[in-house]
GROMACS .gro file of C-alpha atoms in nm:
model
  392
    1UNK     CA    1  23.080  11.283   1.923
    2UNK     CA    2  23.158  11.072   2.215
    3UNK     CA    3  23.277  11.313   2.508
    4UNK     CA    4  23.633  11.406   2.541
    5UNK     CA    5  23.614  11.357   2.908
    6UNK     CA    6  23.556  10.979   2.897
    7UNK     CA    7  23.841  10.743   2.965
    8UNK     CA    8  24.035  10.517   2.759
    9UNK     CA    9  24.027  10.183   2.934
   10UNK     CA   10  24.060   9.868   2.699
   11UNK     CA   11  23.865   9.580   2.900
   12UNK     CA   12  23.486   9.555   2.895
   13UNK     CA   13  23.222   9.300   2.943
   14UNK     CA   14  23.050   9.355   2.594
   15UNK     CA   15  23.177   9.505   2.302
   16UNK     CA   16  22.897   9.602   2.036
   17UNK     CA   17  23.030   9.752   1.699
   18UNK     CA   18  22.765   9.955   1.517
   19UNK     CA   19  22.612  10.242   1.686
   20UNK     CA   20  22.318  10.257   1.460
   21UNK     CA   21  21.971  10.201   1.596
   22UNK     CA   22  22.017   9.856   1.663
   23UNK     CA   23  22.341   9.861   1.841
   24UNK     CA   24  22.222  10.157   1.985
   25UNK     CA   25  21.951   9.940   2.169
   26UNK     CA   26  22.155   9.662   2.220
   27UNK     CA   27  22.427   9.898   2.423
   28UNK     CA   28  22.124  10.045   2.612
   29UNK     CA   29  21.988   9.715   2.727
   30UNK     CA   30  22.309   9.588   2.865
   31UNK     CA   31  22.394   9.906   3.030
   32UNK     CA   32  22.108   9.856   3.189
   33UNK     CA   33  22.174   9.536   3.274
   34UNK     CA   34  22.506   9.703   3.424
   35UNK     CA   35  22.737   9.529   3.176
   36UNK     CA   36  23.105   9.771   3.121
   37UNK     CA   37  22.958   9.815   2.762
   38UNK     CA   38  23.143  10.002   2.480
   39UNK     CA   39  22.969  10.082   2.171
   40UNK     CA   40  23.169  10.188   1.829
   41UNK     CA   41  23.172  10.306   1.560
   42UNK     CA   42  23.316  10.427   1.266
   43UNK     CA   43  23.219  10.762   1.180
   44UNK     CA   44  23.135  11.043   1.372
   45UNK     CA   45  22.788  11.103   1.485
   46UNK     CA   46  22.575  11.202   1.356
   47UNK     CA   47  22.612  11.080   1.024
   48UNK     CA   48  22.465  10.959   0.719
   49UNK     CA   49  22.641  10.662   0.540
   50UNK     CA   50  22.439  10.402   0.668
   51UNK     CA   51  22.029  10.264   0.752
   52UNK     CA   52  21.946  10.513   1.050
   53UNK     CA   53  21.931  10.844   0.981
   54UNK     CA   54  21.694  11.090   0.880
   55UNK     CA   55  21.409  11.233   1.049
   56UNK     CA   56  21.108  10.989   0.986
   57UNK     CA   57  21.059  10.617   1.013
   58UNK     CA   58  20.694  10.438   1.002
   59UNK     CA   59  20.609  10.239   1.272
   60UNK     CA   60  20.322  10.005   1.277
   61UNK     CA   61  20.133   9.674   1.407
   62UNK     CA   62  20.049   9.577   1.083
   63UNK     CA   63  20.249   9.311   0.967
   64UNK     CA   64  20.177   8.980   0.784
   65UNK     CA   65  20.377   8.700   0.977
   66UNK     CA   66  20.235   8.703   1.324
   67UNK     CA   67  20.650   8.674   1.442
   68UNK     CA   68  20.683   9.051   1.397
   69UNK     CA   69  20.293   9.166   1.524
   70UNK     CA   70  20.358   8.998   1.836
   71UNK     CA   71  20.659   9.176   1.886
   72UNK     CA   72  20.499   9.514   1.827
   73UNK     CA   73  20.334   9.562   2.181
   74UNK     CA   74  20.617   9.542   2.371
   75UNK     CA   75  20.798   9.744   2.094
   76UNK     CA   76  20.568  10.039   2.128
   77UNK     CA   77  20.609  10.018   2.511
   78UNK     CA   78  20.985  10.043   2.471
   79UNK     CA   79  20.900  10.300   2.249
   80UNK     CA   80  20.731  10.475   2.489
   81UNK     CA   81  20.976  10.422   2.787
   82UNK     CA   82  21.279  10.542   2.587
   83UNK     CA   83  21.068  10.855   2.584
   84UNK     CA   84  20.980  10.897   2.945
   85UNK     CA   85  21.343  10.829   3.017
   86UNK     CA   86  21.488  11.124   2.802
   87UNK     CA   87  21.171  11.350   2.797
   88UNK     CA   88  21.160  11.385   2.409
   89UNK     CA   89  20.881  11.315   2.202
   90UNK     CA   90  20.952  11.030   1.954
   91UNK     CA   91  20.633  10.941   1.790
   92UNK     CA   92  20.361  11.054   1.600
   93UNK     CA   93  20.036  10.870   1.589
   94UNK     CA   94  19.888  10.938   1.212
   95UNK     CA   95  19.772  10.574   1.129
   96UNK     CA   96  19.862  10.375   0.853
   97UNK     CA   97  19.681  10.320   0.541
   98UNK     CA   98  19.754   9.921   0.377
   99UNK     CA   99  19.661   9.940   0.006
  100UNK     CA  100  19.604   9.622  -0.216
  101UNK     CA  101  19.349   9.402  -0.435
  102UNK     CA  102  19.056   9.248  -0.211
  103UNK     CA  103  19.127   8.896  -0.065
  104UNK     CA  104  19.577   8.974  -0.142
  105UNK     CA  105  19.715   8.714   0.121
  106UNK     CA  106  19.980   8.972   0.305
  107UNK     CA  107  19.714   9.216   0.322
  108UNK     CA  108  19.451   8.962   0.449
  109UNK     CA  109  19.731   8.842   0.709
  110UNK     CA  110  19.781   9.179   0.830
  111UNK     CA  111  19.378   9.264   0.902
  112UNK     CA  112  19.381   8.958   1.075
  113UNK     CA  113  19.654   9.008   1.272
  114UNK     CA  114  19.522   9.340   1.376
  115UNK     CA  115  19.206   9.187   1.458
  116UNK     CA  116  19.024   9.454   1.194
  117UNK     CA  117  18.710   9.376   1.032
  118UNK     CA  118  18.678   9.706   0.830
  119UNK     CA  119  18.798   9.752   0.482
  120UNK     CA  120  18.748  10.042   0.334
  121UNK     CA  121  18.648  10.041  -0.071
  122UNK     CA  122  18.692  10.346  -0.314
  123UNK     CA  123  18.457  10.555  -0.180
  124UNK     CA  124  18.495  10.501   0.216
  125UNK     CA  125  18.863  10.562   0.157
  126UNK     CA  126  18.835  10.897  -0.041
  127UNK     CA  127  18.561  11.008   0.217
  128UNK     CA  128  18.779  10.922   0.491
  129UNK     CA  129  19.110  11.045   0.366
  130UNK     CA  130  19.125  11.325   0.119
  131UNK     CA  131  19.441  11.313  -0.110
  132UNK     CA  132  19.436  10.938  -0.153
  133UNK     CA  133  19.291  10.749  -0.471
  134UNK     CA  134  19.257  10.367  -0.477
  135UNK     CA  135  19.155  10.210  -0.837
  136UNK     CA  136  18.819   9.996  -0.925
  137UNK     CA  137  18.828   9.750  -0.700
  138UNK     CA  138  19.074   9.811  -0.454
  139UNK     CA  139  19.122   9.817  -0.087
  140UNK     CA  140  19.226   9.974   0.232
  141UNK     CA  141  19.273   9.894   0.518
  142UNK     CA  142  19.357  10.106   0.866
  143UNK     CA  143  19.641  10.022   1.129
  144UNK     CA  144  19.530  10.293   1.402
  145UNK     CA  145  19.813  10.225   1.600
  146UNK     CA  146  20.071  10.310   1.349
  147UNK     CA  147  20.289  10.660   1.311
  148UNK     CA  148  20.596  10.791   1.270
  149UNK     CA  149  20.913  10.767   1.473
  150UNK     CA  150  21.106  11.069   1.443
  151UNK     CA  151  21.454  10.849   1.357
  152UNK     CA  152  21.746  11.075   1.428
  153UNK     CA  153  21.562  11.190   1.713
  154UNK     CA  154  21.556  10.863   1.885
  155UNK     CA  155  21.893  10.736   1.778
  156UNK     CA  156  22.035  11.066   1.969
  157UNK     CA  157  21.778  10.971   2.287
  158UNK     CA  158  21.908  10.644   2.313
  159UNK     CA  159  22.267  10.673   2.279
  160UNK     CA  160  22.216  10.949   2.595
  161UNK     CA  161  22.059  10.701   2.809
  162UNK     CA  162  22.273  10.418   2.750
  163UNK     CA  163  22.609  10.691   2.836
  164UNK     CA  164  22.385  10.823   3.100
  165UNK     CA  165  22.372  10.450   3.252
  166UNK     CA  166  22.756  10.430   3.212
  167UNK     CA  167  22.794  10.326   2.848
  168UNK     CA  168  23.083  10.437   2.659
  169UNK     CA  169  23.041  10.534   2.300
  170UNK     CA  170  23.327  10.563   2.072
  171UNK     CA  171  23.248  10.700   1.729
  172UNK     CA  172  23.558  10.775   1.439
  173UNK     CA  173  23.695  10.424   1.520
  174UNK     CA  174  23.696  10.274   1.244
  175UNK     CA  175  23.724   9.816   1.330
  176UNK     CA  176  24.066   9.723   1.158
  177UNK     CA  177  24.048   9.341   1.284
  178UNK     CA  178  23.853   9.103   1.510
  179UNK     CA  179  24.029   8.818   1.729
  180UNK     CA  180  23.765   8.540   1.794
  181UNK     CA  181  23.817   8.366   2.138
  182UNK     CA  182  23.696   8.347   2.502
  183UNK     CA  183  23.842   8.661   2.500
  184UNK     CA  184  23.767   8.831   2.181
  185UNK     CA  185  24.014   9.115   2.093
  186UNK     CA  186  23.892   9.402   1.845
  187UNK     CA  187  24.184   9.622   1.720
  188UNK     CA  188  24.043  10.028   1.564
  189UNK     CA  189  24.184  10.289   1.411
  190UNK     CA  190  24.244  10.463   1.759
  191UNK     CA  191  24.294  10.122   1.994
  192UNK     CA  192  24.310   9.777   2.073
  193UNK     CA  193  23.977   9.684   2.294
  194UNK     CA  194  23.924   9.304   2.462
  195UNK     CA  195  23.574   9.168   2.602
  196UNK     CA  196  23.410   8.826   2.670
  197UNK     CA  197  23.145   8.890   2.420
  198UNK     CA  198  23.104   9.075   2.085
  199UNK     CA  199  22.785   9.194   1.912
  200UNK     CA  200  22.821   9.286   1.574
  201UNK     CA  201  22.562   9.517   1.421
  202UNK     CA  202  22.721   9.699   1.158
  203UNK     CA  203  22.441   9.692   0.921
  204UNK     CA  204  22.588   9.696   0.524
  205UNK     CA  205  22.926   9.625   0.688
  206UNK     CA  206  22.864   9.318   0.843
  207UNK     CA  207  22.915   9.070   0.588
  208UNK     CA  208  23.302   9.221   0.568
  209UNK     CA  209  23.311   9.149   0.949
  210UNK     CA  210  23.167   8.838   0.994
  211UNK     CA  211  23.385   8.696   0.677
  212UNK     CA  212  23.699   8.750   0.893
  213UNK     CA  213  23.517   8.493   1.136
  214UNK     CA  214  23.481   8.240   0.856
  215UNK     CA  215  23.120   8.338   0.791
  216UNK     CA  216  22.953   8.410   0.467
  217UNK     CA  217  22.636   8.567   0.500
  218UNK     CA  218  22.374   8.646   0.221
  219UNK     CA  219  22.353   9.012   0.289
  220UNK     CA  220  22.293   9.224   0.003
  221UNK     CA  221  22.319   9.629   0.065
  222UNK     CA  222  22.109   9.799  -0.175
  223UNK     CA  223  22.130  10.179  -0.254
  224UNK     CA  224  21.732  10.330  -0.148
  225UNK     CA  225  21.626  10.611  -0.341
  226UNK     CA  226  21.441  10.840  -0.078
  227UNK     CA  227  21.233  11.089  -0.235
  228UNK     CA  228  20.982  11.368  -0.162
  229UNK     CA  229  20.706  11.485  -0.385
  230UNK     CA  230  20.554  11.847  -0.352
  231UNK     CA  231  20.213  11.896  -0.322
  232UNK     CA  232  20.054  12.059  -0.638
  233UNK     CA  233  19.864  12.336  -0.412
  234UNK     CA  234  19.910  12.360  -0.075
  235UNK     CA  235  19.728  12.131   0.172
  236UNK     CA  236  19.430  12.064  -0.128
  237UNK     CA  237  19.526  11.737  -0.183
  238UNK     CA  238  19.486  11.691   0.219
  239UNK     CA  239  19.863  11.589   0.287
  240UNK     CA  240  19.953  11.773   0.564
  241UNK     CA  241  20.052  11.662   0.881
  242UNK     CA  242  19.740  11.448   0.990
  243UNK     CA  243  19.732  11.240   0.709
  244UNK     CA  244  19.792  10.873   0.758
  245UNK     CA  245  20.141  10.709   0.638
  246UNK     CA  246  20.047  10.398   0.386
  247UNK     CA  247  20.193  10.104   0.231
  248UNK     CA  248  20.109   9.879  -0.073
  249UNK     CA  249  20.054   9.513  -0.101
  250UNK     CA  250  20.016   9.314  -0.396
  251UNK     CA  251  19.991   9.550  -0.677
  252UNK     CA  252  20.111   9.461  -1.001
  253UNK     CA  253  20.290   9.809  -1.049
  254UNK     CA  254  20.532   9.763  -0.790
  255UNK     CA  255  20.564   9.453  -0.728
  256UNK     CA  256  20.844   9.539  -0.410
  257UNK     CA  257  20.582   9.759  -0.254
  258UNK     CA  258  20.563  10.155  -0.195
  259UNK     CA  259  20.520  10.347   0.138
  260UNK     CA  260  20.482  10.668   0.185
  261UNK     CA  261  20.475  10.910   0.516
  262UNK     CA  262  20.268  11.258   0.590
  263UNK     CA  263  20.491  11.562   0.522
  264UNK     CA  264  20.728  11.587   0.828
  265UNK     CA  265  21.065  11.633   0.734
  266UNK     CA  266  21.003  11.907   0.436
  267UNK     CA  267  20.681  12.111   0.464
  268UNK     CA  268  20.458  12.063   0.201
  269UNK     CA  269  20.640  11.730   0.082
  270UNK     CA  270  20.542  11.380   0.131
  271UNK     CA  271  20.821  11.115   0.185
  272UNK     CA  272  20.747  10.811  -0.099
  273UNK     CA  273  20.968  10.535  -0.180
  274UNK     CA  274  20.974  10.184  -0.350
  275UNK     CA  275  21.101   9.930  -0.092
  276UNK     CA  276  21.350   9.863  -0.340
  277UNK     CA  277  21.703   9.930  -0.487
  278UNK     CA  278  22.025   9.911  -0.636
  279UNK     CA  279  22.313   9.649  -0.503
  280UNK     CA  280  22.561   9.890  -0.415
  281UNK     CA  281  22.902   9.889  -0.174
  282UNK     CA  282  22.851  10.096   0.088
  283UNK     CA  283  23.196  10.184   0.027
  284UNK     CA  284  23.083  10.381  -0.308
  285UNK     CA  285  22.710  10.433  -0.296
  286UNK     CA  286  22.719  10.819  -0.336
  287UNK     CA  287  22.970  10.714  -0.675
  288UNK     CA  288  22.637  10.730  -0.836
  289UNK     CA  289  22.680  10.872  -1.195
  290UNK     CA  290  22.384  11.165  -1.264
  291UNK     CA  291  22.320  10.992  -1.560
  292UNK     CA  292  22.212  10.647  -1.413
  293UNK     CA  293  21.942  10.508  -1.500
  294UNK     CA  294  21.656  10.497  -1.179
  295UNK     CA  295  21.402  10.289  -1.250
  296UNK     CA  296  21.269  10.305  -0.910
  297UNK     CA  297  21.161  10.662  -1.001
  298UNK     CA  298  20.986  10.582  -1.294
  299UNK     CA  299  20.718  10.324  -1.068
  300UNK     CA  300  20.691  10.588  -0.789
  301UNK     CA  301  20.596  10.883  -1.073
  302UNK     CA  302  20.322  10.650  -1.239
  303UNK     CA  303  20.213  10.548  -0.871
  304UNK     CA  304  20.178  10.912  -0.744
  305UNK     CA  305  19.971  11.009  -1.055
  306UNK     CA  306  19.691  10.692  -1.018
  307UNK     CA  307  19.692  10.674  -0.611
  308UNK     CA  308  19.834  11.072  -0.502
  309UNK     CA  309  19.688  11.287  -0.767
  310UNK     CA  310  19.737  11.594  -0.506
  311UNK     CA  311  20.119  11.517  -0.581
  312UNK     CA  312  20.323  11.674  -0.842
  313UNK     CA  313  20.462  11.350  -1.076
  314UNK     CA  314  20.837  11.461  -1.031
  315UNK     CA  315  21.015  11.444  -0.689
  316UNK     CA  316  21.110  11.753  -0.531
  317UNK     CA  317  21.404  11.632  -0.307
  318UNK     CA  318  21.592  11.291  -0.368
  319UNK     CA  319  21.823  11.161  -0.094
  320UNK     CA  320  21.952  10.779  -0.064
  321UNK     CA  321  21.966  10.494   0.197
  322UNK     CA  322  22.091  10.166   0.270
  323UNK     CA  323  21.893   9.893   0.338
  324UNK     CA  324  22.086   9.522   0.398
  325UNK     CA  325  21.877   9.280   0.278
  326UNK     CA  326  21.830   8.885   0.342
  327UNK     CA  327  21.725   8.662   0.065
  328UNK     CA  328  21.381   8.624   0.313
  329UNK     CA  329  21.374   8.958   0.400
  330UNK     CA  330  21.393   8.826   0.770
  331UNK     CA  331  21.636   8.960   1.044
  332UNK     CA  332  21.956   8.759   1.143
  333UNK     CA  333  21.961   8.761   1.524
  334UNK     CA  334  22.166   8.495   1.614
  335UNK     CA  335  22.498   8.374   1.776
  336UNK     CA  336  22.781   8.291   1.559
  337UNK     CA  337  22.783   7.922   1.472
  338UNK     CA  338  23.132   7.854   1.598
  339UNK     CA  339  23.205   8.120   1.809
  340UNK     CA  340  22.927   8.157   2.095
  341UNK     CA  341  23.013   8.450   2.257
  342UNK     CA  342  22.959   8.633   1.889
  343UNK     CA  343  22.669   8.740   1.850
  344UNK     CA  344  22.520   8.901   1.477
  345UNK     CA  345  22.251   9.109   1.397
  346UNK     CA  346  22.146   9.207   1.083
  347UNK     CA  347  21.995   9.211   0.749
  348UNK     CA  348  21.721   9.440   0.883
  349UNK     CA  349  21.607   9.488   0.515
  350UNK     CA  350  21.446   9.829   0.509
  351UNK     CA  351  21.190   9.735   0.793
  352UNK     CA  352  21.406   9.698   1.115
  353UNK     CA  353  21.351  10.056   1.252
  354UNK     CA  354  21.040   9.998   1.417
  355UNK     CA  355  21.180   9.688   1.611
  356UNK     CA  356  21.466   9.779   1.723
  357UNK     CA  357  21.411   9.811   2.105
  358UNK     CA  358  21.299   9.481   2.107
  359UNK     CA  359  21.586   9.386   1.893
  360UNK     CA  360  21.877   9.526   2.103
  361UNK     CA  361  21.707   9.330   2.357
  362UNK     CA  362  21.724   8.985   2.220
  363UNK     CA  363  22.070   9.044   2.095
  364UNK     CA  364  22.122   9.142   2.487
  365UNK     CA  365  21.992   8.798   2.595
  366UNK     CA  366  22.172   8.639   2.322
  367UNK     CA  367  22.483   8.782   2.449
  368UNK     CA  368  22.457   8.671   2.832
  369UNK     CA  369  22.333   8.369   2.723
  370UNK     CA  370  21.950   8.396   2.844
  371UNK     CA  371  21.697   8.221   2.665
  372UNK     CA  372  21.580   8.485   2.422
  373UNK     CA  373  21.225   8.624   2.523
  374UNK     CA  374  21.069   8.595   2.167
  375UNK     CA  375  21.094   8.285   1.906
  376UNK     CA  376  21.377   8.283   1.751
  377UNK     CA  377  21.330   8.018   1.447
  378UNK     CA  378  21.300   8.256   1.196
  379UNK     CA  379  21.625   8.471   1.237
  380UNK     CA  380  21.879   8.188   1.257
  381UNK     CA  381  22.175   8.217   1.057
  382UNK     CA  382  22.159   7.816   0.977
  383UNK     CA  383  21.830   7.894   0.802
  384UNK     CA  384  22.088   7.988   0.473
  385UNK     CA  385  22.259   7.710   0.373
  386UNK     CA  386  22.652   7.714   0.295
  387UNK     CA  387  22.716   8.008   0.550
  388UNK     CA  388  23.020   7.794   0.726
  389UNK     CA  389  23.187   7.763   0.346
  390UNK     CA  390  23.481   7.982   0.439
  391UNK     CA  391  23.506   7.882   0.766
  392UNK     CA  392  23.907   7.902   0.887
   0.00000   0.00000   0.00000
């Protein structure tokens, strides 16, 4: 909750709305960047109705388009800074296991972009890594940088050092209305607020905000099915905390891709998911009748009992998430086409977690209107076509 203590004052230099992890980061850039910064949102903290929460997150080098891997460096050191600054330990180095048919283009781009000449067959794998079954023919191959980001942990770690650099964090305000202009006014539940420049990064909310700004973005929230499978005899099937995260590429049986994490946040349990979902309203997604159908459940079950035979083939604890996706499955980090002193960020799509120090800092030079210190082509909002159709 933000402190009773602080002030109500109703002029700052940056507004940001969305204190998940990437407004989070954005806030804690410009506050260090001494900018008056406020930083809302609209339930209390901590919470779970949107994309940040829970205990675990992967983080990794390993990505296909070179765009993100080159980002990852200076990620990991902002990472690592964030963790100096507050004392708390944030990550866990386990590795991360990419699984896939021989020669699959993502998972060739991502050995090369790791600059890793080892792939490990069957044998190597099973050797190597107890508890993990590839079929004839398949592949692995090992990001040694990657872990796991405890996520609540670091969303509560940066949020103190962005109040502890003068921030001001305002959560149970829900945004009523926003008043584009060279003074943009934002009117909450609880107050009327004015600033030079707004970020928005309210994650499955944004499309509702930006539309008041004549904006139509394609962001489609989907409702994640997080789920943990128990182990069938404790530590056999080598799943316990060592034990590397993985992700799939390219296989036919799930075609969206499964990842999976070493058995943090339950003992005994190991988080697996499809990297898939249901379009939802993040308005209603726990109005989720018992009796719905969950496909997603189905392809994780037949999964765990070719690749995880350690696992038991039901899941043990289900919980849900939103992810916001893009039609490319590629961030929007850009300013608002008519209004420049807007600036949106969003559409993380399930993979944003990881990036989002260096995120809050592009949408920080965004804002002040530096030139952004990574390429920006492929997170521009004119990349969708149409996105001006209801523009007032």
């Amino acid at each position: 909750m933000a402190a009773p203590s602080q002030p109500q004052k109703s002029t700052y230099d940056v507004i940001v709305i969305g204190a998940g992890i990437q407004g989070s980061f954005t806030a804690y850039h410009l506050a260090q960047r001494h900018k008056d910064t406020l930083l809302l949102e609209q339930f209390l903290l901590p919470h779970s109705r949107g994309s940040s929460h829970g205990q675990s997150r992967i983080i990794r080098s390993a990505y296909p388009q070179e765009y993100y891997s080159s980002m990852m460096p200076e990620s990991f050191r902002l990472w690592q800074q964030l963790e100096a600054e507050t004392g708390t330990t944030l990550y866990r180095q386990t590795g991360l296991l990419l699984l896939g048919p021989p020669g699959e283009p993502e998972l060739e781009a991502c050995r090369r972009n790791l600059g890793v000449d080892e792939v490990l067959d069957a044998a190597a794998l099973a050797k190597r890594f107890p508890g993990f079954q590839l079929q004839a023919g398949q592949v692995a191959v090992l990001d040694s940088t990657a872990g796991v980001l405890f996520a609540d942990r670091a969303l509560r770690a940066v949020q103190e050092v962005f109040r502890r650099h003068g921030g001001t964090l305002r959560d149970g305000e829900k945004v009523l209305r926003i008043e584009p202009g060279a003074t943009v006014t934002v009117t909450t539940t609880a107050g009327v607020y004015k600033a030079p420049r707004l970020i928005i990064t309210a994650g499955a909310w944004t499309g509702a905000f930006v539309e008041q700004l004549g904006l139509r973005l394609p962001l489609q929230p989907l409702r994640i099915d997080v789920c943990y499978w128990k182990e069938k005899q404790p530590g056999s099937a080598g799943l316990g905390s060592v034990t590397p995260c993985f992700l799939t590429l390219g296989l036919s049986q799930a075609p969206h891709g499964i990842y999976g994490l070493p058995s943090i946040e339950y003992p005994g349990l190991m988080k697996v998911c499809h990297h898939h979902g249901s379009p939802t309203d993040p308005e209603k997604r726990d109005q989720v009748p018992s009796s719905a159908p969950r496909p997603d459940i189905a392809v994780l079950s037949s999964f765990i009992s070719s690749y995880l035979p350690g696992l038991e083939t039901q899941p043990a604890v289900m919980e849900t998430c939103l992810y916001t996706n893009t039609p490319d499955e590629d961030f929007i980090l850009d300013r608002h086409p008519k209004f420049s002193n807007i600036v949106i960020g969003a559409g993380f799509s399930g993979h944003g977690f990881k990036l989002a120090p260096v995120v809050g800092k592009l949408l920080c030079e965004l804002s002040l209107g530096e030139e952004p210190s990574h390429n920006m082509a492929h997170f521009a909002i004119t990349r969708f076509p149409g996105v001006l159709g209801a523009a007032q």
